[in-house]
Coordinates of C-alpha atoms and ligand atoms in Angstrom, one line a residue:
Chain A
M1 CA 92.0 121.8 83.1
R2 CA 94.1 122.7 86.0
E3 CA 91.6 121.3 88.5
Q4 CA 91.6 118.1 86.5
T5 CA 95.6 118.7 86.8
E6 CA 95.5 118.0 90.3
A7 CA 92.4 115.6 90.6
M8 CA 93.9 113.3 89.3
E9 CA 93.7 109.7 91.2
C10 CA 96.0 108.3 93.1
A11 CA 95.2 105.4 91.1
E12 CA 95.1 106.5 87.0
A13 CA 99.2 108.0 88.3
R14 CA 100.2 104.7 89.6
D15 CA 99.1 103.1 86.2
H16 CA 102.7 104.4 84.5
F17 CA 105.0 103.9 87.5
P18 CA 106.4 100.1 86.2
A19 CA 107.2 101.5 83.4
F20 CA 109.8 103.0 85.3
D21 CA 111.4 105.9 83.4
Q22 CA 109.8 109.4 84.9
Q23 CA 110.9 111.0 81.6
T24 CA 108.2 109.2 79.9
F25 CA 105.3 109.8 82.2
P26 CA 102.6 112.5 81.0
T27 CA 103.0 115.9 82.9
Q28 CA 99.8 114.9 84.9
V29 CA 101.8 112.3 86.5
L30 CA 104.4 114.1 87.1
E31 CA 102.0 117.3 88.5
H32 CA 100.4 114.9 90.8
L33 CA 103.7 113.6 92.0
K34 CA 104.8 116.9 93.2
A35 CA 101.6 116.7 95.5
C36 CA 101.2 113.2 96.6
A37 CA 103.4 112.0 99.1
D38 CA 102.4 108.4 99.1
C39 CA 102.8 107.7 95.1
R40 CA 106.0 109.1 95.8
A41 CA 107.0 106.6 98.2
E42 CA 105.1 103.9 95.7
L43 CA 107.3 105.4 92.7
A44 CA 110.4 104.6 95.4
E45 CA 109.9 100.9 95.6
Y46 CA 109.5 100.7 91.6
R47 CA 113.0 102.4 90.7
A48 CA 114.6 99.8 94.3
L49 CA 113.1 97.2 92.6
E50 CA 114.8 98.6 89.1
A51 CA 118.2 98.8 91.2
R52 CA 117.6 95.3 92.5
L53 CA 117.0 93.4 89.4
A54 CA 119.8 95.3 87.3
G55 CA 122.1 94.0 90.4
L56 CA 120.8 90.3 90.0
A57 CA 122.7 89.8 86.7
A58 CA 125.9 89.9 89.2
V59 CA 125.5 87.2 90.9
D60 CA 125.8 84.1 90.2
I61 CA 124.3 80.7 90.9
Q62 CA 126.4 77.6 92.0
P63 CA 126.5 75.6 88.8
P64 CA 126.6 71.9 89.8
A65 CA 129.9 70.4 90.6
W66 CA 129.9 68.0 87.5
L67 CA 128.5 70.4 85.1
F68 CA 132.4 71.9 84.0
G69 CA 133.3 68.6 82.9
V70 CA 130.7 67.6 81.1
I71 CA 130.6 70.5 78.9
T72 CA 134.5 70.4 78.3
E73 CA 134.0 67.0 77.3
K74 CA 130.9 67.6 75.1
V75 CA 132.8 70.4 74.0
A76 CA 136.0 68.6 73.1
E77 CA 133.8 66.0 71.3
T78 CA 131.5 68.3 68.9
A79 CA 134.6 70.2 67.7
R80 CA 136.6 66.3 67.2
R81 CA 133.6 65.1 65.4
R82 CA 133.0 68.3 63.3
A83 CA 137.3 68.4 62.3
A84 CA 136.7 65.0 60.9
I85 CA 133.8 65.7 58.8
Y86 CA 136.1 68.7 57.5
Q87 CA 138.5 67.1 56.4
A88 CA 136.2 64.5 54.6
R89 CA 134.4 67.1 53.3
K90 CA 137.7 68.4 52.0
Q91 CA 139.3 65.1 50.7
L92 CA 136.7 64.4 48.8
E93 CA 136.7 67.9 47.4
N94 CA 140.4 66.8 46.1
V95 CA 139.1 63.6 44.2
T96 CA 138.2 64.4 40.6
T97 CA 137.7 62.2 37.3
P98 CA 137.7 59.9 36.1
I99 CA 134.4 58.1 37.2
G100 CA 136.3 54.3 38.3
E101 CA 139.0 56.2 39.8
H102 CA 136.9 58.8 41.5
R103 CA 134.9 55.9 43.5
V104 CA 138.3 54.2 44.7
A105 CA 139.6 57.5 45.6
A106 CA 136.4 59.1 47.2
G107 CA 136.5 56.2 49.7
S108 CA 140.0 55.4 50.8
A109 CA 139.2 59.3 51.4
L110 CA 136.6 58.6 53.7
G111 CA 139.0 55.5 55.7
L112 CA 141.4 58.5 56.0
A113 CA 138.8 61.0 57.4
V114 CA 137.6 57.9 59.9
L115 CA 141.3 56.8 60.6
A116 CA 142.0 60.6 61.3
G117 CA 138.9 61.2 63.5
A118 CA 140.0 58.3 65.5
V119 CA 143.3 59.6 66.2
L120 CA 142.1 63.0 66.8
F121 CA 139.3 61.3 69.5
G122 CA 142.1 59.0 71.1
R123 CA 144.1 62.5 71.6
S124 CA 140.9 64.4 72.8
R125 CA 140.4 61.6 75.2
R126 CA 143.2 61.7 77.0
H127 CA 143.4 65.8 77.2
Q128 CA 140.1 65.8 78.5
R129 CA 140.8 63.4 81.4
V130 CA 143.8 65.9 82.5
G131 CA 140.9 68.6 82.2
G132 CA 138.6 66.8 84.3
V133 CA 141.1 65.8 87.3
R134 CA 142.3 69.8 87.2
A135 CA 138.4 70.9 87.2
A136 CA 137.6 68.1 89.9
Chain B
M1 CA 131.2 87.7 83.9
D2 CA 134.7 89.5 81.9
V3 CA 136.2 87.5 79.7
P4 CA 139.7 89.0 78.3
D5 CA 139.5 90.0 74.5
S6 CA 142.7 87.5 74.2
I7 CA 140.4 84.6 74.8
I8 CA 137.7 86.0 73.1
K9 CA 140.1 85.9 69.9
A10 CA 141.8 83.0 70.5
C11 CA 139.0 80.8 70.6
Q12 CA 137.8 82.2 67.4
E13 CA 140.6 81.1 65.4
G14 CA 139.6 77.3 67.0
D15 CA 141.9 77.2 70.6
Q16 CA 140.9 75.0 72.3
A17 CA 142.7 75.4 75.2
A18 CA 141.1 79.0 75.1
F19 CA 137.4 77.7 74.3
E20 CA 138.1 75.7 77.8
E21 CA 139.5 78.8 79.8
L22 CA 136.0 80.7 78.3
I23 CA 134.0 77.8 79.4
R24 CA 135.9 78.5 82.9
L25 CA 135.4 82.0 83.0
T26 CA 131.4 82.0 82.1
H27 CA 129.6 78.9 82.8
A28 CA 128.2 80.1 86.0
S29 CA 126.8 83.0 84.1
V30 CA 125.3 81.0 81.6
Y31 CA 123.7 78.4 84.0
S32 CA 122.2 81.4 86.3
L33 CA 120.5 83.0 83.6
S34 CA 119.2 79.6 82.1
L35 CA 117.9 78.9 85.5
R36 CA 115.9 82.5 85.9
I37 CA 114.8 81.1 82.1
V38 CA 113.8 77.8 82.7
G39 CA 112.9 77.3 86.1
N40 CA 114.4 73.8 87.0
P41 CA 118.6 73.5 87.5
E42 CA 118.0 69.9 85.4
D43 CA 116.8 72.2 82.2
A44 CA 119.3 74.9 83.3
A45 CA 122.2 72.6 83.3
E46 CA 121.0 70.7 79.7
V47 CA 120.7 74.8 78.1
T48 CA 124.1 75.3 79.5
Q49 CA 125.7 72.3 77.8
D50 CA 123.7 73.5 74.4
V51 CA 124.7 77.3 75.2
F52 CA 128.6 76.0 74.4
I53 CA 128.4 73.8 71.5
K54 CA 126.3 76.5 69.6
L55 CA 129.3 78.7 70.7
L56 CA 131.8 76.8 68.8
R57 CA 129.8 77.2 65.8
V58 CA 128.9 80.9 66.2
I59 CA 131.7 82.4 68.6
R60 CA 133.2 84.2 65.4
Q61 CA 129.8 85.5 64.4
F62 CA 130.8 87.8 67.6
R63 CA 132.4 91.5 66.2
G64 CA 133.4 93.0 69.0
D65 CA 130.0 96.0 68.5
A66 CA 128.4 94.7 71.6
K67 CA 129.6 93.6 75.1
F68 CA 131.1 90.3 75.0
S69 CA 128.4 89.2 78.2
T70 CA 125.5 91.1 76.3
W71 CA 126.0 89.0 73.5
L72 CA 126.5 85.8 75.4
Y73 CA 123.2 86.5 76.9
R74 CA 121.8 86.6 74.2
V75 CA 122.8 83.5 72.9
T76 CA 122.3 81.7 76.2
S77 CA 118.6 83.3 76.0
N78 CA 117.9 82.3 72.4
V79 CA 119.1 78.3 74.0
A80 CA 117.0 78.8 77.2
I81 CA 113.2 79.6 75.3
T82 CA 113.7 76.8 72.5
L83 CA 113.7 74.6 75.5
L84 CA 110.9 76.3 77.2
R85 CA 109.0 76.3 73.6
R86 CA 109.8 73.0 73.7
R87 CA 108.5 71.9 76.7
S88 CA 105.4 73.7 76.7
R89 CA 104.7 72.1 73.1
R90 CA 104.4 68.7 75.4
K91 CA 102.7 71.3 78.0
I92 CA 105.5 70.2 80.6
E93 CA 106.9 73.0 83.0
V94 CA 109.1 71.4 85.3
R95 CA 109.6 74.3 88.1
M96 CA 111.5 74.4 91.1
E97 CA 109.2 75.4 94.3
P98 CA 110.1 79.2 94.8
E99 CA 111.3 78.7 98.6
D100 CA 113.7 76.1 97.0
W101 CA 115.8 78.6 95.7
S102 CA 117.1 79.1 99.2
L103 CA 119.1 76.3 99.0
L104 CA 121.0 77.3 95.6
P105 CA 123.9 78.7 96.6
A106 CA 125.4 82.6 95.1
A107 CA 128.5 80.9 93.4
E108 CA 131.8 82.3 94.9
S109 CA 133.6 83.4 91.8
S110 CA 130.9 86.1 91.6
D111 CA 132.2 90.1 90.7
P112 CA 133.6 91.4 94.1
A113 CA 131.8 93.8 94.5
V114 CA 128.9 91.7 95.1
T115 CA 128.2 92.3 98.7
A116 CA 126.9 89.9 101.1
E117 CA 123.4 91.9 101.8
Q118 CA 123.3 91.7 97.9
R119 CA 122.9 87.5 98.1
S120 CA 120.8 87.6 100.7
L121 CA 118.5 89.5 98.9
R122 CA 119.0 87.1 95.2
V123 CA 117.0 84.5 97.3
R124 CA 114.3 86.5 97.5
L125 CA 114.3 87.8 94.4
D126 CA 115.2 85.0 92.4
A127 CA 111.7 82.9 93.9
A128 CA 110.1 86.0 93.5
I129 CA 110.6 86.1 89.3
A130 CA 110.2 82.4 89.9
S131 CA 106.7 82.6 91.0
L132 CA 105.6 84.7 87.8
P133 CA 103.9 83.1 85.0
M134 CA 106.1 82.0 82.2
D135 CA 105.7 84.9 80.4
Y136 CA 106.3 87.3 82.9
R137 CA 109.3 85.6 83.4
T138 CA 111.4 85.4 80.7
V139 CA 110.4 89.1 80.3
V140 CA 111.3 90.8 83.5
V141 CA 114.8 88.5 83.2
M142 CA 115.8 89.2 79.7
K143 CA 115.2 93.1 80.0
D144 CA 115.5 94.5 83.8
V145 CA 118.3 91.4 84.8
Y146 CA 120.4 90.6 82.0
G147 CA 119.7 94.3 79.9
L148 CA 118.5 92.8 76.5
G149 CA 116.8 95.0 74.2
F150 CA 112.9 94.6 73.2
D151 CA 113.3 94.7 69.9
E152 CA 115.5 90.6 70.2
I153 CA 113.3 89.7 73.2
A154 CA 110.0 90.3 70.8
E155 CA 112.1 88.4 68.3
Q156 CA 113.2 85.7 70.4
L157 CA 110.0 85.1 72.3
H158 CA 107.9 85.4 68.4
I159 CA 105.9 88.3 69.7
Q160 CA 105.0 92.0 69.4
E161 CA 107.4 94.8 70.7
G162 CA 104.1 95.8 72.6
T163 CA 102.9 92.8 74.3
A164 CA 106.5 92.3 75.3
R165 CA 106.2 95.8 76.9
V166 CA 102.7 95.2 78.3
R167 CA 104.1 91.8 79.6
L168 CA 107.0 93.7 81.7
H169 CA 104.6 96.1 83.2
R170 CA 102.7 93.5 84.5
A171 CA 105.9 91.9 86.0
R172 CA 107.0 94.3 87.7
Q173 CA 103.7 95.0 89.4
K174 CA 103.5 91.5 90.5
L175 CA 107.0 92.1 91.4
K176 CA 106.8 95.5 93.4
N177 CA 103.7 93.7 95.3
M178 CA 105.5 90.7 96.4
L179 CA 108.8 92.6 97.6
H180 CA 106.5 95.5 98.6
D181 CA 107.6 94.8 102.7
E182 CA 111.7 95.2 102.0
L183 CA 111.5 97.8 98.7
A184 CA 109.6 100.3 101.0
V185 CA 112.4 100.4 103.7
G186 CA 114.7 101.4 101.1
Ligands
ZN201 ZN1 98.9 109.6 94.7

């Protein structure tokens, strides 16, 4: 058994290195590492790779200059649309019986929501312009 | 990426100006992760826009039990993988050539602790990652670069955790072989 441990092939030991975590290596591999400088060098490369990969998240790639403006515009537009839908729903929920009035009230609630949407839309467009200039 | 808690809280309360500030602070990080997963700038820009539109809806779900950056990486990778899946169903994978990564500059506003040396190494590392097959690339980017867990990676990719581990193993082997010269130096 002892002889078998020492005779562990480099290739066999190296199969475990991509796991990075030495804690998970079988004892035989750890034994082999003690005895084999080549494998220690190989493991050191994996360690360097691990550190480098972990460091990469801190290095952002420059996004295209137009991206910030487009995102803020789309987000404002989506927020406006959601607000308008929310308003319309709320108005409809407030409408109660009887059926005849219900129809009329629902219709005007929808009209109100559209109007509110138009007002919000106009405001957010102006707001975006300002944002866009600042971003540019 | 560093986002003050006050900004996050204001965003959760529907403050539009705070949300714009959040976009300003984080869009480069979201774009970078997206690009590292999808492999081309056009799709990365699309993913970035979709992430912030999704955030409008889901930012209230952030409870502060994880770091905000990790949470945002999770949302981003999810959107990026959805796009990748859509693309692969239509059998199109648009990918930059690995050497084109040198044309993409690092963002100026990156962490000040990042050295010039790290920036130059970045290009080779990004190019090496980009040359990996898609299945390996997604796992190594999510796990080793952005620190997501095997459970969430497996869930997002619709694979078993064991499969994720095997892919990661292969990805690391390939990267080690590609970058052997510079890794051996130190
Ligand atoms: Zn050996």
